[in-house]
mmCIF file of C-alpha atoms in Angstrom:
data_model
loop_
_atom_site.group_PDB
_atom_site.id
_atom_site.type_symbol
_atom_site.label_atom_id
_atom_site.label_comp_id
_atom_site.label_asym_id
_atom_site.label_seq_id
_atom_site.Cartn_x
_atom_site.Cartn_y
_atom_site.Cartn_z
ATOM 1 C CA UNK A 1 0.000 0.000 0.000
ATOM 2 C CA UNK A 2 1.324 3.311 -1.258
ATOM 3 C CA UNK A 3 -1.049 5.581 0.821
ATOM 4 C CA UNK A 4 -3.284 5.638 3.252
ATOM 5 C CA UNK A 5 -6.692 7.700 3.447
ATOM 6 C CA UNK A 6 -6.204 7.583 7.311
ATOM 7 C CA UNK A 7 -3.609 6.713 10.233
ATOM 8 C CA UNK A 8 -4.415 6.183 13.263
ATOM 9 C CA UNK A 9 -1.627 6.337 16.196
ATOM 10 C CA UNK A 10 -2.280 5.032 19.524
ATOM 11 C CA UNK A 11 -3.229 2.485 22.288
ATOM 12 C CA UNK A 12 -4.613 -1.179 21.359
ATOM 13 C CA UNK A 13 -5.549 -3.545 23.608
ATOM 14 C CA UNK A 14 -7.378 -6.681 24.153
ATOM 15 C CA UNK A 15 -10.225 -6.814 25.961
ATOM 16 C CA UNK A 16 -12.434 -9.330 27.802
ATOM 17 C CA UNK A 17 -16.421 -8.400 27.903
ATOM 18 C CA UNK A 18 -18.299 -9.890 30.595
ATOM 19 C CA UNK A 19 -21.808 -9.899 30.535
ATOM 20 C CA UNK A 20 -22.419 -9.764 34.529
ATOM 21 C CA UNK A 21 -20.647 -8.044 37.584
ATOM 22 C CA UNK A 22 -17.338 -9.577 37.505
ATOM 23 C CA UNK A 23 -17.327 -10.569 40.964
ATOM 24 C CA UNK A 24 -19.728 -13.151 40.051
ATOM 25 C CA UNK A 25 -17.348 -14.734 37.614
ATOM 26 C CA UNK A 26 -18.699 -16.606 34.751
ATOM 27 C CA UNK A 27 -17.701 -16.435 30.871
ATOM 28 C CA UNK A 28 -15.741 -13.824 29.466
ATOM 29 C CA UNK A 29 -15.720 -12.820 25.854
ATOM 30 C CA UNK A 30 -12.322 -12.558 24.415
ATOM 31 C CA UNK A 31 -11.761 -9.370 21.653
ATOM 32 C CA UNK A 32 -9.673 -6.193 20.789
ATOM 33 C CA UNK A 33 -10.381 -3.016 21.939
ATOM 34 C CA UNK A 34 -8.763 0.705 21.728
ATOM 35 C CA UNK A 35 -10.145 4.129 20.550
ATOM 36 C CA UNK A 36 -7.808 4.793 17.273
ATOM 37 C CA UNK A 37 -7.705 0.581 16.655
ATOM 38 C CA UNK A 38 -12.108 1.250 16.900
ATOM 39 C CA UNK A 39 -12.017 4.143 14.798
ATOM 40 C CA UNK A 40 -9.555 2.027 12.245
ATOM 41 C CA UNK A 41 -11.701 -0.655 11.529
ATOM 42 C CA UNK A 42 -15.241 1.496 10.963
ATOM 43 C CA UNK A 43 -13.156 3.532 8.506
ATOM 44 C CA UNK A 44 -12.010 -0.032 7.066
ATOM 45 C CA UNK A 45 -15.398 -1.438 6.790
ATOM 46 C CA UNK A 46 -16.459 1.573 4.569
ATOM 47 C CA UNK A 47 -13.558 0.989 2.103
ATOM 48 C CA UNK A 48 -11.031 3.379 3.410
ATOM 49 C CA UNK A 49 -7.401 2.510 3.242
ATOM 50 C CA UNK A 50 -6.410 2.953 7.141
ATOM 51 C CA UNK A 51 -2.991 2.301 8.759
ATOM 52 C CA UNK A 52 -3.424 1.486 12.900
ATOM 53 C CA UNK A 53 0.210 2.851 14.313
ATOM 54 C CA UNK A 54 0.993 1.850 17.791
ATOM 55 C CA UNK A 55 3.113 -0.553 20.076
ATOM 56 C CA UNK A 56 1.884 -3.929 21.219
ATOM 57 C CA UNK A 57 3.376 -6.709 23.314
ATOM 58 C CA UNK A 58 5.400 -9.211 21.649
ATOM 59 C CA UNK A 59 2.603 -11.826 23.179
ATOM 60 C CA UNK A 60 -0.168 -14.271 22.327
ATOM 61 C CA UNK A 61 -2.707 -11.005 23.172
ATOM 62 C CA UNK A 62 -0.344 -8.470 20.882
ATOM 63 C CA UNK A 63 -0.676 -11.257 17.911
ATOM 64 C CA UNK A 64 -4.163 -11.053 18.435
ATOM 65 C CA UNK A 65 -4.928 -7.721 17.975
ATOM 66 C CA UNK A 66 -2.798 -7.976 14.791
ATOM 67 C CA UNK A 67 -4.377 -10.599 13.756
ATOM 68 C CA UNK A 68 -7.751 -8.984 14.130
ATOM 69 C CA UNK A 69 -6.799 -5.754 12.550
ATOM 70 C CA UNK A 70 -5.213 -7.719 9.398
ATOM 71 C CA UNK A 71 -8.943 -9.491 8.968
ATOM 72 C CA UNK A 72 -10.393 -5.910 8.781
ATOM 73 C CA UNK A 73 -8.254 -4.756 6.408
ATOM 74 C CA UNK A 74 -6.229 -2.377 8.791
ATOM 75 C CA UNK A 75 -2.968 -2.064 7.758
ATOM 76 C CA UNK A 76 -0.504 -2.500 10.916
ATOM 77 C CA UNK A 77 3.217 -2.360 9.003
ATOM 78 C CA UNK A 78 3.933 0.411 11.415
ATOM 79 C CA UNK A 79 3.454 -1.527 14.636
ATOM 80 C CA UNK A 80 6.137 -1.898 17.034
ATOM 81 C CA UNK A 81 6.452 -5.490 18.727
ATOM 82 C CA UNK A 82 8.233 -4.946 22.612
ATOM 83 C CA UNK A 83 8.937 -8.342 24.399
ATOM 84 C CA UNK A 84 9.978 -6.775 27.634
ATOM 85 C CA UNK A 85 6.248 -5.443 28.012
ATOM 86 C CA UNK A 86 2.891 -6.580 28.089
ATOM 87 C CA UNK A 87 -0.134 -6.110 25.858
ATOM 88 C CA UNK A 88 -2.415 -3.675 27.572
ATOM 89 C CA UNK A 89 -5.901 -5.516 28.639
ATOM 90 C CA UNK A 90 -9.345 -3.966 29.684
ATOM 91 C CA UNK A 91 -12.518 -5.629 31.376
ATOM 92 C CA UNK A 92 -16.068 -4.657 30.776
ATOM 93 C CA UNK A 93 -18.867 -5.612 32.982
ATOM 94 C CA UNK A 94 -22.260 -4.920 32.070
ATOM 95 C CA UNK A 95 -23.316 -3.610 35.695
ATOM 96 C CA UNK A 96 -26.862 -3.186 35.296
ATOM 97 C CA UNK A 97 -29.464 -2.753 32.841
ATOM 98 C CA UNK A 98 -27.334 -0.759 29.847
ATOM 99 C CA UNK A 99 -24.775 0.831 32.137
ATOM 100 C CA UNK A 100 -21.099 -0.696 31.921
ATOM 101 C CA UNK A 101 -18.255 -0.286 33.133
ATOM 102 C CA UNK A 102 -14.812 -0.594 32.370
ATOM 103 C CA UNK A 103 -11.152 -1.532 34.201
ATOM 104 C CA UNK A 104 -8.351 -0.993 32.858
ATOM 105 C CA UNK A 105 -4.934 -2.778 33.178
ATOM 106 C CA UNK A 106 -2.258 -0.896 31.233
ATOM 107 C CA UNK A 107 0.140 0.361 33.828
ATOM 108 C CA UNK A 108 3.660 -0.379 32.240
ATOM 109 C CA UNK A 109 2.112 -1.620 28.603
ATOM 110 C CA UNK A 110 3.769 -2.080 25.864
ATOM 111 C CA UNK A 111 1.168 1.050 24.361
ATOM 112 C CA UNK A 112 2.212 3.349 27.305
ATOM 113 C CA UNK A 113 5.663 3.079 26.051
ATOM 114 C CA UNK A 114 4.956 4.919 22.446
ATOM 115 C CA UNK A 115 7.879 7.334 21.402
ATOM 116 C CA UNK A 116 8.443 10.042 19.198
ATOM 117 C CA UNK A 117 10.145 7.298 16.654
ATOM 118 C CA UNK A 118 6.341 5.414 16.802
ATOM 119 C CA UNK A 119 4.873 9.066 15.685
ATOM 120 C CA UNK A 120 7.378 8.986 13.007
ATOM 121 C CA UNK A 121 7.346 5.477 11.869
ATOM 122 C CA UNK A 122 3.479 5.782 11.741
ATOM 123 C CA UNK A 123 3.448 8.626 8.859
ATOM 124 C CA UNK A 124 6.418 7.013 7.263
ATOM 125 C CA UNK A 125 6.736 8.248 3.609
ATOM 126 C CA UNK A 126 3.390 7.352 2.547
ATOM 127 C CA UNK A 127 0.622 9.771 1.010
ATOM 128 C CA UNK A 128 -1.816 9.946 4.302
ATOM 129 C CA UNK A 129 -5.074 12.271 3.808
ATOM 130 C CA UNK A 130 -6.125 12.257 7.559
ATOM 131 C CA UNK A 131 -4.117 11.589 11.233
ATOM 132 C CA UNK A 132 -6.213 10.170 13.401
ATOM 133 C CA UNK A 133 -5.496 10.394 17.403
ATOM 134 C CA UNK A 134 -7.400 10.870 20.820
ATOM 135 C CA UNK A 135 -6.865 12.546 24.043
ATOM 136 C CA UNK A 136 -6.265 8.948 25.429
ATOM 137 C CA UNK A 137 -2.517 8.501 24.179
ATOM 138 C CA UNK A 138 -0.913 11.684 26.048
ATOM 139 C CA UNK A 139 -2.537 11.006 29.230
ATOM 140 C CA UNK A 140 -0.245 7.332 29.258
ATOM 141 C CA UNK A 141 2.745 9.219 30.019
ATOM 142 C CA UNK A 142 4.876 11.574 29.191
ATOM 143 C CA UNK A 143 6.631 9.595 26.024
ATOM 144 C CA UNK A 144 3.089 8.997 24.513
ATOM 145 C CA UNK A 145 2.566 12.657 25.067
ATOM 146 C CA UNK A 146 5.828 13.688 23.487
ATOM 147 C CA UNK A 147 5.002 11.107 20.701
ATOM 148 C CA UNK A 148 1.278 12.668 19.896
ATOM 149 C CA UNK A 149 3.009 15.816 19.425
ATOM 150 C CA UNK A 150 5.524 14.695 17.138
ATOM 151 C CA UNK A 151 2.731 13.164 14.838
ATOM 152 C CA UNK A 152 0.460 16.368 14.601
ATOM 153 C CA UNK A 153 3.213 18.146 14.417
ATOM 154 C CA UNK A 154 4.921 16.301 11.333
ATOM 155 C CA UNK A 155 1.411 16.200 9.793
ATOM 156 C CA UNK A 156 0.938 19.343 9.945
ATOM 157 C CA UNK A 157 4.395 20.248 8.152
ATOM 158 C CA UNK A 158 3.217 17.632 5.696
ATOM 159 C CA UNK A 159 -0.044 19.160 4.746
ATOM 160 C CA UNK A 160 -1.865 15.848 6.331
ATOM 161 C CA UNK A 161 -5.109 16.812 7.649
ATOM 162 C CA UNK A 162 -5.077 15.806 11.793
ATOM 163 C CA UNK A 163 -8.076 14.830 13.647
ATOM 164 C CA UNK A 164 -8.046 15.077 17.544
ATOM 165 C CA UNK A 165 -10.984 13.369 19.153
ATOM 166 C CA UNK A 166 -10.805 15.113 23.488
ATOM 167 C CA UNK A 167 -11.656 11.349 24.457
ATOM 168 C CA UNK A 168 -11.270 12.770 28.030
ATOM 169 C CA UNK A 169 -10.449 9.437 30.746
ATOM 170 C CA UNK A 170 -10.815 10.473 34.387
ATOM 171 C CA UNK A 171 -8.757 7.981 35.331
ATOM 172 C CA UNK A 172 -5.751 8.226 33.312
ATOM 173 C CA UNK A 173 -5.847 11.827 33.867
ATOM 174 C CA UNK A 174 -7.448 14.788 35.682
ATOM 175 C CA UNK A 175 -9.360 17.496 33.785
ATOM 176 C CA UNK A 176 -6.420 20.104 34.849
ATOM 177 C CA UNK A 177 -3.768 18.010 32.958
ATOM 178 C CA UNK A 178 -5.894 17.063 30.253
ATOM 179 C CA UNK A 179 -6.419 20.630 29.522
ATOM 180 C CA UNK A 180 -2.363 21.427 29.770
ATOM 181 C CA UNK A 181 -1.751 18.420 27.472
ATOM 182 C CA UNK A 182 -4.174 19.158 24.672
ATOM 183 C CA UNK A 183 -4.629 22.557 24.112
ATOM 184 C CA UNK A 184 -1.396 23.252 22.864
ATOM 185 C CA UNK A 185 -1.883 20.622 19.972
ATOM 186 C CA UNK A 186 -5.302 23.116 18.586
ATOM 187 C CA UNK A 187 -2.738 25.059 16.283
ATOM 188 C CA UNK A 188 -2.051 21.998 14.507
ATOM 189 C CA UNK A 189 -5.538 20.530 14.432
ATOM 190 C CA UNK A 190 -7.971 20.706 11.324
ATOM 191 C CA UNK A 191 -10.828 18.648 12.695
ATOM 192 C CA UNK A 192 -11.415 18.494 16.554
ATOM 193 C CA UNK A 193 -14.024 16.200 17.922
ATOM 194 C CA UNK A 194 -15.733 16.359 21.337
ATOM 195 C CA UNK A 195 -18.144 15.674 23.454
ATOM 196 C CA UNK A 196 -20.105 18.319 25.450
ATOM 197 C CA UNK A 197 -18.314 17.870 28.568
ATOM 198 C CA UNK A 198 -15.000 17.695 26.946
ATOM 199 C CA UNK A 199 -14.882 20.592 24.955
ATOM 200 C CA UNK A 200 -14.253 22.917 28.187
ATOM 201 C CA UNK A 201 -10.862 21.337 28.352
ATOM 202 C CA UNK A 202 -9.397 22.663 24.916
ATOM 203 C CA UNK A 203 -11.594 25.937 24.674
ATOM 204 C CA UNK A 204 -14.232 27.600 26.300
ATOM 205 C CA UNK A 205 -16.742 27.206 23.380
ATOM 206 C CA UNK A 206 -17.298 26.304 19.842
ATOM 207 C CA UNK A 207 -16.090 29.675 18.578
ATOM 208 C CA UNK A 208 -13.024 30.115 21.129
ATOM 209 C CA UNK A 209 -11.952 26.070 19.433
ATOM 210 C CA UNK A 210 -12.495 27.563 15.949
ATOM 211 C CA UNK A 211 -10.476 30.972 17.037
ATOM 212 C CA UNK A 212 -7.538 28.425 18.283
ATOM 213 C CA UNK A 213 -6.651 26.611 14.849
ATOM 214 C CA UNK A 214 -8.891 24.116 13.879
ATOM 215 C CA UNK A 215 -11.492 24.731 11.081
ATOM 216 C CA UNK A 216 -14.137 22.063 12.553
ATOM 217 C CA UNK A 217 -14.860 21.815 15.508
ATOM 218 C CA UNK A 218 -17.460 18.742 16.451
ATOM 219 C CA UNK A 219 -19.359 18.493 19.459
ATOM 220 C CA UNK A 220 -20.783 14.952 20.006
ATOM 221 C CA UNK A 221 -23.944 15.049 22.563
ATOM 222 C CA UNK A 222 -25.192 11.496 22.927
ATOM 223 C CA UNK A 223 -28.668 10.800 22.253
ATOM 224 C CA UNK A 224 -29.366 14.333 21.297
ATOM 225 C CA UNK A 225 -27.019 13.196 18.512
ATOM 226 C CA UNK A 226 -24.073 16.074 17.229
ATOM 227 C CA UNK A 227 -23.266 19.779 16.196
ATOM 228 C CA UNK A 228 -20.499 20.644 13.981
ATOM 229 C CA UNK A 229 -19.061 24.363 13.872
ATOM 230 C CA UNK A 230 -16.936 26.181 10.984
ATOM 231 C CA UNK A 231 -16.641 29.927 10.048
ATOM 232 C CA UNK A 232 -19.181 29.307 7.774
ATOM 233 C CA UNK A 233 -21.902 28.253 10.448
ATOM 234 C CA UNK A 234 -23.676 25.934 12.727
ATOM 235 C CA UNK A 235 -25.514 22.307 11.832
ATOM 236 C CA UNK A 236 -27.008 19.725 13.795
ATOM 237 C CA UNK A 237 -28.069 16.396 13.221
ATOM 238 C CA UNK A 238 -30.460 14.608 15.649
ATOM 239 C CA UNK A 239 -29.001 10.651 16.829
ATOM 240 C CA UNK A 240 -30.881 8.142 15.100
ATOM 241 C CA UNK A 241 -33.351 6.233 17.426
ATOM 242 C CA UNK A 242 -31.911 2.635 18.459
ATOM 243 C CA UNK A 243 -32.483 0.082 20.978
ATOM 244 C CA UNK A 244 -29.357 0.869 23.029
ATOM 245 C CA UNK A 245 -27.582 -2.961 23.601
ATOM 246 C CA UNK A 246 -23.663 -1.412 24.445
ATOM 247 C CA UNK A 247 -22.633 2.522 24.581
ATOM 248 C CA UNK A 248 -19.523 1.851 24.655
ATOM 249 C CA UNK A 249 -17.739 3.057 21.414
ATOM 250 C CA UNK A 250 -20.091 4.955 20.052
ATOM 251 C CA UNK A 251 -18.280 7.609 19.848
ATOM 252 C CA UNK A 252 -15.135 5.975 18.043
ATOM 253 C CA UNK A 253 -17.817 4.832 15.281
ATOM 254 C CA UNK A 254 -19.160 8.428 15.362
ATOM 255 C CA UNK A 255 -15.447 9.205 14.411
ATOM 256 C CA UNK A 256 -15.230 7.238 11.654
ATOM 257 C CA UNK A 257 -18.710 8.145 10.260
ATOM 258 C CA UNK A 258 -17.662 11.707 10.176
ATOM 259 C CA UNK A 259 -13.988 10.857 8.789
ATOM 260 C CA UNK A 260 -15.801 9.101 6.074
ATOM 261 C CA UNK A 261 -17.900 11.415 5.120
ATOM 262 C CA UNK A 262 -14.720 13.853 5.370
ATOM 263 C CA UNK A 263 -13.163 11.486 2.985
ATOM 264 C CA UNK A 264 -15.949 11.370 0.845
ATOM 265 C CA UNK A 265 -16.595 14.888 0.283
ATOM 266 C CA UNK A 266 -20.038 14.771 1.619
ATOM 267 C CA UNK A 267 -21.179 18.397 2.691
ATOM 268 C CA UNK A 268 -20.569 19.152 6.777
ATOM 269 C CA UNK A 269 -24.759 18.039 7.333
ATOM 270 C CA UNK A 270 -24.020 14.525 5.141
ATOM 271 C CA UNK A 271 -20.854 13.881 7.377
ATOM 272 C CA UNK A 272 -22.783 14.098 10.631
ATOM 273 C CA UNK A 273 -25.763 12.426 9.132
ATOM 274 C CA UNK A 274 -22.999 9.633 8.643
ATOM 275 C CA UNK A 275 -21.245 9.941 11.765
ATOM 276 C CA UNK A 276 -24.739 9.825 13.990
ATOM 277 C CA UNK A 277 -25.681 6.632 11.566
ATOM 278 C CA UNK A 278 -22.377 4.590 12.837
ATOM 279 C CA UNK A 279 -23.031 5.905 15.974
ATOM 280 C CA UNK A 280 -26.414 4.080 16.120
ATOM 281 C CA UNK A 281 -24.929 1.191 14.534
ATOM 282 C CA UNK A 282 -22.403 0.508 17.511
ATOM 283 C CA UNK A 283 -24.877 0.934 20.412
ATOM 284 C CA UNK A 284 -27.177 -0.952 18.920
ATOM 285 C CA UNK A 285 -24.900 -4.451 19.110
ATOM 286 C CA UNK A 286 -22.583 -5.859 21.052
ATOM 287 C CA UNK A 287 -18.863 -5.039 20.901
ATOM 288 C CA UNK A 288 -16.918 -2.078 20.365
ATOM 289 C CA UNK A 289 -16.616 -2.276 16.647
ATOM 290 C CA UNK A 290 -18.258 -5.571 15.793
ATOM 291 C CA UNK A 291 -21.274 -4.396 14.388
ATOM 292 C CA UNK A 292 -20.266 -1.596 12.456
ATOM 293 C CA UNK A 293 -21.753 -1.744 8.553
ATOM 294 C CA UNK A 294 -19.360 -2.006 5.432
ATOM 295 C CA UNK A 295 -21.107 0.670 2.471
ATOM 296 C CA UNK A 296 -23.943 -1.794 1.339
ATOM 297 C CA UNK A 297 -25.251 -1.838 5.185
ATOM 298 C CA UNK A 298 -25.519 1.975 5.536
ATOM 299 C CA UNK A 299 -29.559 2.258 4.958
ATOM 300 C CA UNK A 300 -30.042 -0.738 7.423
ATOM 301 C CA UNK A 301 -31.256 1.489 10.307
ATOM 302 C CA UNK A 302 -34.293 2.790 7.715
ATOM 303 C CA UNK A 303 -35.613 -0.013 7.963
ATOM 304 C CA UNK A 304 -38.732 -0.808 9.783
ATOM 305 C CA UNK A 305 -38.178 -2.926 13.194
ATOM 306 C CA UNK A 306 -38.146 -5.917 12.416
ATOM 307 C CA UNK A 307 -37.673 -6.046 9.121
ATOM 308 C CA UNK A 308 -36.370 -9.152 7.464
ATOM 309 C CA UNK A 309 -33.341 -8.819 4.532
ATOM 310 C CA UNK A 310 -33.995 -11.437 2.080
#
């Protein structure tokens, strides 16, 4: 592969779904999880030529999340293998009724040991439209940070569009440090993607984002669905009504949605109409990714309920 459409740079890990409180044991459900690796495979599924960019664990759980990633079409020729550290691993627990949550076991991870050479190694010397990467890899430390600078930063020199999704985690980081991290990255930011109670950590609204560098600025708000801002205005699109199974990665598929539709040329309106669609599609089943639609399954949620494809 020549070029890419997107890269994404960050954290992968595997990840073990339970479908109880943990602390009643039972089966667990054995997958791959991680915001850029989740945004990676929706942008796959719609035909977009995506590089994942990160560091795994030179271990049965690392080979899986290759593995994985190679079956969606994810291109992972920039990952780094490290045998003196671990493959990161979360657990989710489906708590009660829709609400889950999530624990996390990355401390000293093969992915909390990116570097500046991973930033570099991920662009390479490849034609890339779009840089994917989320508020999640700076808060692992300060290497990771150092390395998400490096990328945007060579991007940017490269004329690479760079997306930066807030993806604010309480417990990697506090809001304070969060907010020191990623507001000095807005100057090299074309597209910056957050949710309501994010966005107060890189700007104090919409306009003040726009004011700072990037030329989108794209505020997800759950079920009320998303807003988008530019100089040239203000749209929203409503969420699309779903039976609500898993939230969790909704807003990675949002991501890619919107990237698509980036990709695509779609008007701002078509790309949100796309991004609130993939949205729906990944609460709506189980997984982080695993029901996201390829092109062909895009008009699925028009559908009456119910409805039979023959």
């Amino acid at each position: 592969m020549t070029g890419y459409d997107v890269v994404t740079f960050g954290e992968a890990m595997a990840s073990l779904h339970g479908p109880g409180p943990l602390r009643m044991g039972g089966d667990l459900t054995l997958s791959v999880a991680g915001a850029e690796a989740n945004v990676a495979i929706g942008l796959a599924r719609l035909g977009h030529a995506v590089r994942w960019a990160g560091v795994l664990g030179d271990d049965e759980l690392g080979r899986l999340i290759l593995r994985t990633l190679r079956a969606e079409a994810v291109d992972v020729t920039a990952c780094r293998l490290d045998p003196s550290r671990p493959t990161g691993l979360l657990l989710q627990e489906r708590r009660i009724g829709d609400i889950i949550r999530v624990h996390y076991y990355r401390a000293g991870s093969a992915g909390s040991a990116l570097t500046s050479a991973d930033a570099t190694r991920a662009l390479g010397s490849a034609s890339i439209r779009v840089l994917h990467v989320t508020g999640i890899t700076p808060a692992l430390g300060p290497e990771p940070a150092a390395a998400v600078v490096r990328a945007v930063r060579l991007a940017a020199e490269r004329g690479v569009r760079v997306c930066l999704d807030v993806n604010y985690r309480a417990k990697l980081w506090n809001r304070e440090d969060a907010a020191a991290g990623l507001r000095p990255l807005l100057p090299y930011v074309n597209v910056l993607v957050a949710s309501e109670d994010e966005l107060p950590l890189v700007a104090e609204s919409p306009e003040a984002a726009l004011a700072a560098g990037p030329g989108e600025v794209v505020v997800k708000l759950g079920g009320d669905g998303a807003e988008v801002w530019t100089e040239g205005g203000h749209v929203r699109e409503p969420a699309v009504p779903v039976q609500v199974v898993n939230p969790v990665g909704a807003g990675d598929a949002f991501v890619a949605g919107y990237l698509s539709g980036l990709l695509d040329g779609l008007p701002v309106a078509e790309r949100l109409r796309r991004g609130v669609v993939l949205g729906a599609f990944a609460v709506a089943s189980h997984g982080d990714w695993h029901g996201l639609p390829d092109r062909a399954e895009l008009s699925l949620l028009a559908l009456p309920g119910g409805e039979t494809v023959r």
